[in-house]
CSV table of C-alpha atoms in Angstrom, one decimal:
chain,number,residue,atom,x,y,z
A,27,MET,CA,80.9,36.6,98.5
A,28,SER,CA,82.7,36.9,101.8
A,29,GLU,CA,86.1,36.6,99.8
A,30,ASN,CA,85.2,39.9,97.9
A,31,ARG,CA,84.1,41.8,101.3
A,32,LEU,CA,87.3,40.0,102.8
A,33,ARG,CA,89.6,42.0,100.5
A,34,GLU,CA,87.1,45.5,100.9
A,35,VAL,CA,88.0,45.0,104.5
A,36,ILE,CA,92.0,44.9,104.1
A,37,ASP,CA,92.1,47.8,101.5
A,38,ILE,CA,89.9,50.1,103.2
A,39,SER,CA,92.3,49.0,106.6
A,40,ALA,CA,95.6,49.7,105.0
A,41,ARG,CA,94.6,52.6,103.6
A,42,ALA,CA,93.2,54.0,107.1
A,43,LEU,CA,96.6,53.4,108.6
A,44,TYR,CA,98.3,54.5,106.0
A,45,GLU,CA,96.5,57.9,106.1
A,46,LYS,CA,96.7,57.9,109.6
A,47,MET,CA,100.4,57.8,110.0
A,48,ASN,CA,100.8,60.3,107.7
A,49,GLY,CA,98.5,62.7,109.4
A,50,GLY,CA,100.2,62.2,112.8
A,51,ALA,CA,96.8,60.2,113.8
A,52,ILE,CA,98.9,57.4,115.0
A,53,VAL,CA,102.7,56.9,115.4
A,54,VAL,CA,104.2,53.3,114.3
A,55,GLU,CA,108.0,52.7,115.2
A,56,ASN,CA,108.0,49.0,114.3
A,57,GLU,CA,106.4,46.1,113.4
A,58,ALA,CA,104.7,45.3,116.7
A,59,SER,CA,103.0,48.6,116.7
A,60,MET,CA,102.1,48.7,113.3
A,61,GLN,CA,100.6,45.3,113.7
A,62,LEU,CA,98.7,46.6,116.8
A,63,HIS,CA,97.1,49.3,115.2
A,64,LEU,CA,96.3,47.3,111.6
A,65,SER,CA,94.5,44.8,113.4
A,66,SER,CA,92.3,47.3,115.8
A,67,ILE,CA,91.0,49.1,112.3
A,68,LEU,CA,90.6,45.6,110.8
A,69,LYS,CA,88.5,44.9,113.6
A,70,SER,CA,86.3,47.7,113.6
A,71,ILE,CA,85.8,47.7,109.8
A,72,GLY,CA,85.6,43.5,109.6
A,73,GLU,CA,82.6,43.9,112.4
A,74,ILE,CA,80.8,46.6,109.9
A,75,TYR,CA,80.8,44.1,107.1
A,76,VAL,CA,79.2,41.5,108.7
A,77,ASN,CA,76.2,41.0,107.2
A,78,THR,CA,74.1,38.1,108.8
A,79,ARG,CA,73.1,36.9,112.3
A,80,ASP,CA,74.7,33.7,111.7
A,81,GLU,CA,78.0,35.2,110.4
A,82,ILE,CA,81.3,36.3,112.3
A,83,PHE,CA,84.3,38.4,111.5
A,84,GLY,CA,87.5,36.9,113.2
A,85,ILE,CA,91.1,38.1,113.8
A,86,GLU,CA,94.0,35.8,114.8
A,87,LEU,CA,97.7,37.7,115.5
A,88,GLU,CA,100.6,35.5,115.2
A,89,LYS,CA,98.4,32.4,114.1
A,90,PRO,CA,100.6,29.1,114.1
A,91,VAL,CA,100.8,27.3,111.3
A,92,PHE,CA,102.7,23.8,109.9
A,93,LEU,CA,103.6,22.6,106.5
A,94,ASP,CA,102.8,19.1,105.8
A,95,GLN,CA,106.0,18.8,103.9
A,96,GLY,CA,108.8,20.9,102.6
A,97,ALA,CA,109.8,23.9,105.1
A,98,PHE,CA,109.5,27.9,105.0
A,99,VAL,CA,112.7,29.5,104.2
A,100,LYS,CA,111.8,32.5,106.9
A,101,SER,CA,111.9,29.7,110.0
A,102,GLY,CA,113.8,26.8,107.9
A,103,SER,CA,111.4,24.3,109.2
A,104,LYS,CA,107.3,23.2,108.7
A,105,LYS,CA,106.2,25.9,111.2
A,106,ALA,CA,105.7,29.7,110.9
A,107,LYS,CA,103.1,32.3,112.0
A,108,VAL,CA,100.7,34.6,110.4
A,109,ASP,CA,101.1,38.0,111.5
A,110,ILE,CA,97.8,38.7,111.3
A,111,TYR,CA,94.8,36.4,110.3
A,112,ILE,CA,91.5,37.4,109.7
A,113,TYR,CA,88.1,35.4,108.2
A,114,PHE,CA,84.8,35.9,107.5
A,115,GLU,CA,82.8,32.6,109.0
A,116,ASN,CA,79.2,31.4,108.4
A,117,LEU,CA,78.5,29.5,111.5
A,118,ALA,CA,75.1,27.8,110.0
A,119,SER,CA,76.9,26.9,106.8
A,120,GLY,CA,80.7,26.2,108.0
A,121,ALA,CA,81.4,28.5,104.9
A,122,LYS,CA,84.5,30.3,105.8
A,123,SER,CA,86.8,33.0,103.7
A,124,SER,CA,90.1,33.8,105.3
A,125,CYS,CA,93.5,36.2,104.1
A,126,ALA,CA,96.7,35.6,105.8
A,127,ILE,CA,98.6,39.0,106.3
A,128,GLU,CA,102.9,39.6,107.0
A,129,LEU,CA,103.8,43.0,107.9
A,130,LYS,CA,107.1,44.6,107.7
A,131,PHE,CA,107.9,47.9,108.9
A,132,PHE,CA,111.4,49.8,108.4
A,133,LYS,CA,112.6,52.7,110.2
A,134,LYS,CA,115.0,55.0,108.6
A,135,SER,CA,116.9,55.1,112.3
A,136,ASN,CA,117.3,51.5,112.2
A,137,HIS,CA,118.6,51.0,109.0
A,138,ARG,CA,119.4,47.1,109.0
A,139,GLU,CA,120.4,46.7,105.6
A,140,PRO,CA,120.4,44.4,102.9
A,141,ASN,CA,119.0,42.2,105.2
A,142,ASN,CA,115.7,43.7,105.4
A,143,ARG,CA,114.6,43.8,101.4
A,144,TYR,CA,116.0,39.8,102.0
A,145,ASP,CA,113.2,39.4,105.0
A,146,VAL,CA,110.4,41.0,103.0
A,147,PHE,CA,111.0,38.4,100.0
A,148,SER,CA,111.0,35.6,102.7
A,149,ASP,CA,107.6,36.8,104.0
A,150,ILE,CA,106.1,36.9,100.3
A,151,HIS,CA,107.4,33.0,100.2
A,152,ASN,CA,105.6,32.3,103.4
A,153,LEU,CA,102.0,33.8,102.2
A,154,GLU,CA,102.6,31.5,98.8
A,155,ASN,CA,102.8,28.8,101.0
A,156,TYR,CA,99.9,29.6,103.4
A,157,GLY,CA,97.0,28.1,100.9
A,158,LYS,CA,95.9,25.6,102.9
A,159,PHE,CA,95.4,27.9,105.9
A,160,ALA,CA,94.0,30.8,103.8
A,161,ASP,CA,92.1,31.8,100.6
A,162,PHE,CA,94.9,34.4,99.7
A,163,GLY,CA,97.7,36.7,101.3
A,164,VAL,CA,98.7,40.2,101.5
A,165,MET,CA,102.2,41.6,102.2
A,166,LEU,CA,102.3,45.1,103.9
A,167,VAL,CA,105.6,47.2,103.9
A,168,GLY,CA,105.8,50.6,105.5
A,169,THR,CA,108.7,52.5,106.0
A,170,ASP,CA,109.9,56.2,106.3
A,171,HIS,CA,112.9,55.8,104.4
A,172,ARG,CA,112.9,56.3,100.4
A,173,HIS,CA,115.8,53.5,100.3
A,174,TYR,CA,113.2,51.0,99.7
A,175,ILE,CA,110.7,53.1,97.4
A,176,ASP,CA,113.0,54.9,94.8
A,177,HIS,CA,116.6,54.4,95.8
A,178,ASP,CA,118.6,54.5,92.8
A,179,SER,CA,120.4,51.2,92.8
A,180,TYR,CA,121.0,48.2,94.8
A,181,SER,CA,124.8,46.4,95.2
A,182,LYS,CA,125.4,43.6,92.5
A,183,GLU,CA,125.4,40.9,96.0
A,184,THR,CA,121.7,41.8,96.8
A,185,GLY,CA,120.1,43.1,93.7
A,186,ASP,CA,118.1,40.4,93.5
A,187,PHE,CA,115.9,41.9,96.3
A,188,ASP,CA,114.1,44.6,94.5
A,189,PHE,CA,110.4,45.9,96.0
A,190,ARG,CA,110.7,49.5,94.8
A,191,ASN,CA,108.2,51.0,93.3
A,192,GLY,CA,108.0,49.9,89.8
A,193,SER,CA,109.9,46.8,90.1
A,194,SER,CA,109.1,43.5,89.0
A,195,TYR,CA,109.4,39.8,89.8
A,196,LYS,CA,109.1,37.3,87.3
A,197,GLN,CA,107.8,33.9,88.7
A,198,GLY,CA,110.7,31.1,89.1
A,199,THR,CA,113.7,33.3,89.0
A,200,GLU,CA,116.1,32.2,91.6
A,201,LEU,CA,117.0,35.5,94.0
A,202,ILE,CA,120.4,34.8,95.8
A,203,TYR,CA,121.8,37.1,98.5
A,204,HIS,CA,125.8,36.9,97.4
A,205,PRO,CA,127.6,37.2,100.4
A,206,LYS,CA,131.1,39.4,100.4
A,207,LEU,CA,134.3,37.4,100.5
A,208,GLY,CA,134.7,35.4,103.6
A,209,LYS,CA,131.0,35.8,105.0
A,210,GLU,CA,128.0,33.8,105.3
A,211,PRO,CA,125.0,34.6,103.4
A,212,TYR,CA,122.1,35.8,105.2
A,213,GLY,CA,119.8,33.5,104.4
A,214,SER,CA,119.1,30.4,101.3
A,215,PRO,CA,118.1,31.3,97.8
A,216,ILE,CA,114.6,32.1,97.0
A,217,THR,CA,112.3,31.5,94.5
A,218,LEU,CA,108.8,32.5,94.3
A,219,SER,CA,105.4,31.0,92.4
A,220,GLN,CA,103.7,34.0,91.1
A,221,ASN,CA,105.1,37.1,88.7
A,222,TYR,CA,104.6,40.4,91.1
A,223,GLU,CA,104.5,43.9,90.2
A,224,PHE,CA,105.2,46.3,93.2
A,225,ARG,CA,103.4,49.5,93.2
A,226,TRP,CA,104.1,51.6,96.8
A,227,TRP,CA,101.1,54.2,98.1
A,228,LEU,CA,104.2,57.0,98.1
A,229,PRO,CA,104.9,58.9,101.7
A,230,LYS,CA,102.8,62.1,102.0
A,231,SER,CA,104.5,63.1,104.7
A,232,LYS,CA,106.0,60.7,106.6
A,233,VAL,CA,105.1,56.9,105.5
A,234,GLY,CA,104.9,54.9,102.1
A,235,LEU,CA,103.2,51.7,102.1
A,236,LEU,CA,103.5,48.5,100.0
A,237,PHE,CA,100.4,46.6,99.7
A,238,LEU,CA,100.9,43.4,97.8
A,239,GLU,CA,98.6,40.8,97.3
A,240,ILE,CA,99.8,36.9,97.0
């Protein structure tokens, strides 16, 4: 099935990105450069996995999507943009398998906390709502900062937003950003519809990578 091949393409590409970042073959400074490098790897690997003359591997960056009902937590509207959208499509039969990928990359030198952790969960929420547009989703978080991977503990105000290695989320749990006295919360509460176990590919020299299928 093309969906299984798509998963193989993503797994191989993410691992290649992880190895290259840790080996120094590529340097990622922000989400945009992570998107650029990963999309290049995905295109190369995806085209290798094309099996027939009628099949294509497609990739789109910043693909716009729209909800019929409700709103995305991240944008507060019916509109969103998928960081990377990839698919196999058989042009003869019309059969298509697709995946939406959301990315985050956090530098230690740009310690935007705790808002970064909230943003990861808002992206996961988006991915859960991409069912009309993609067969499945993947959340990738890269960082050179162990704060996100195995920090001892977070404050009670933002401790709900925890994707450290070995942590988990139970479906239906409301995640609340509790602001400090006199300040507005960074974002609205988030409730996800699936259970999640967070497992990191730990840094070999520089960068750790969280790979989460939605």
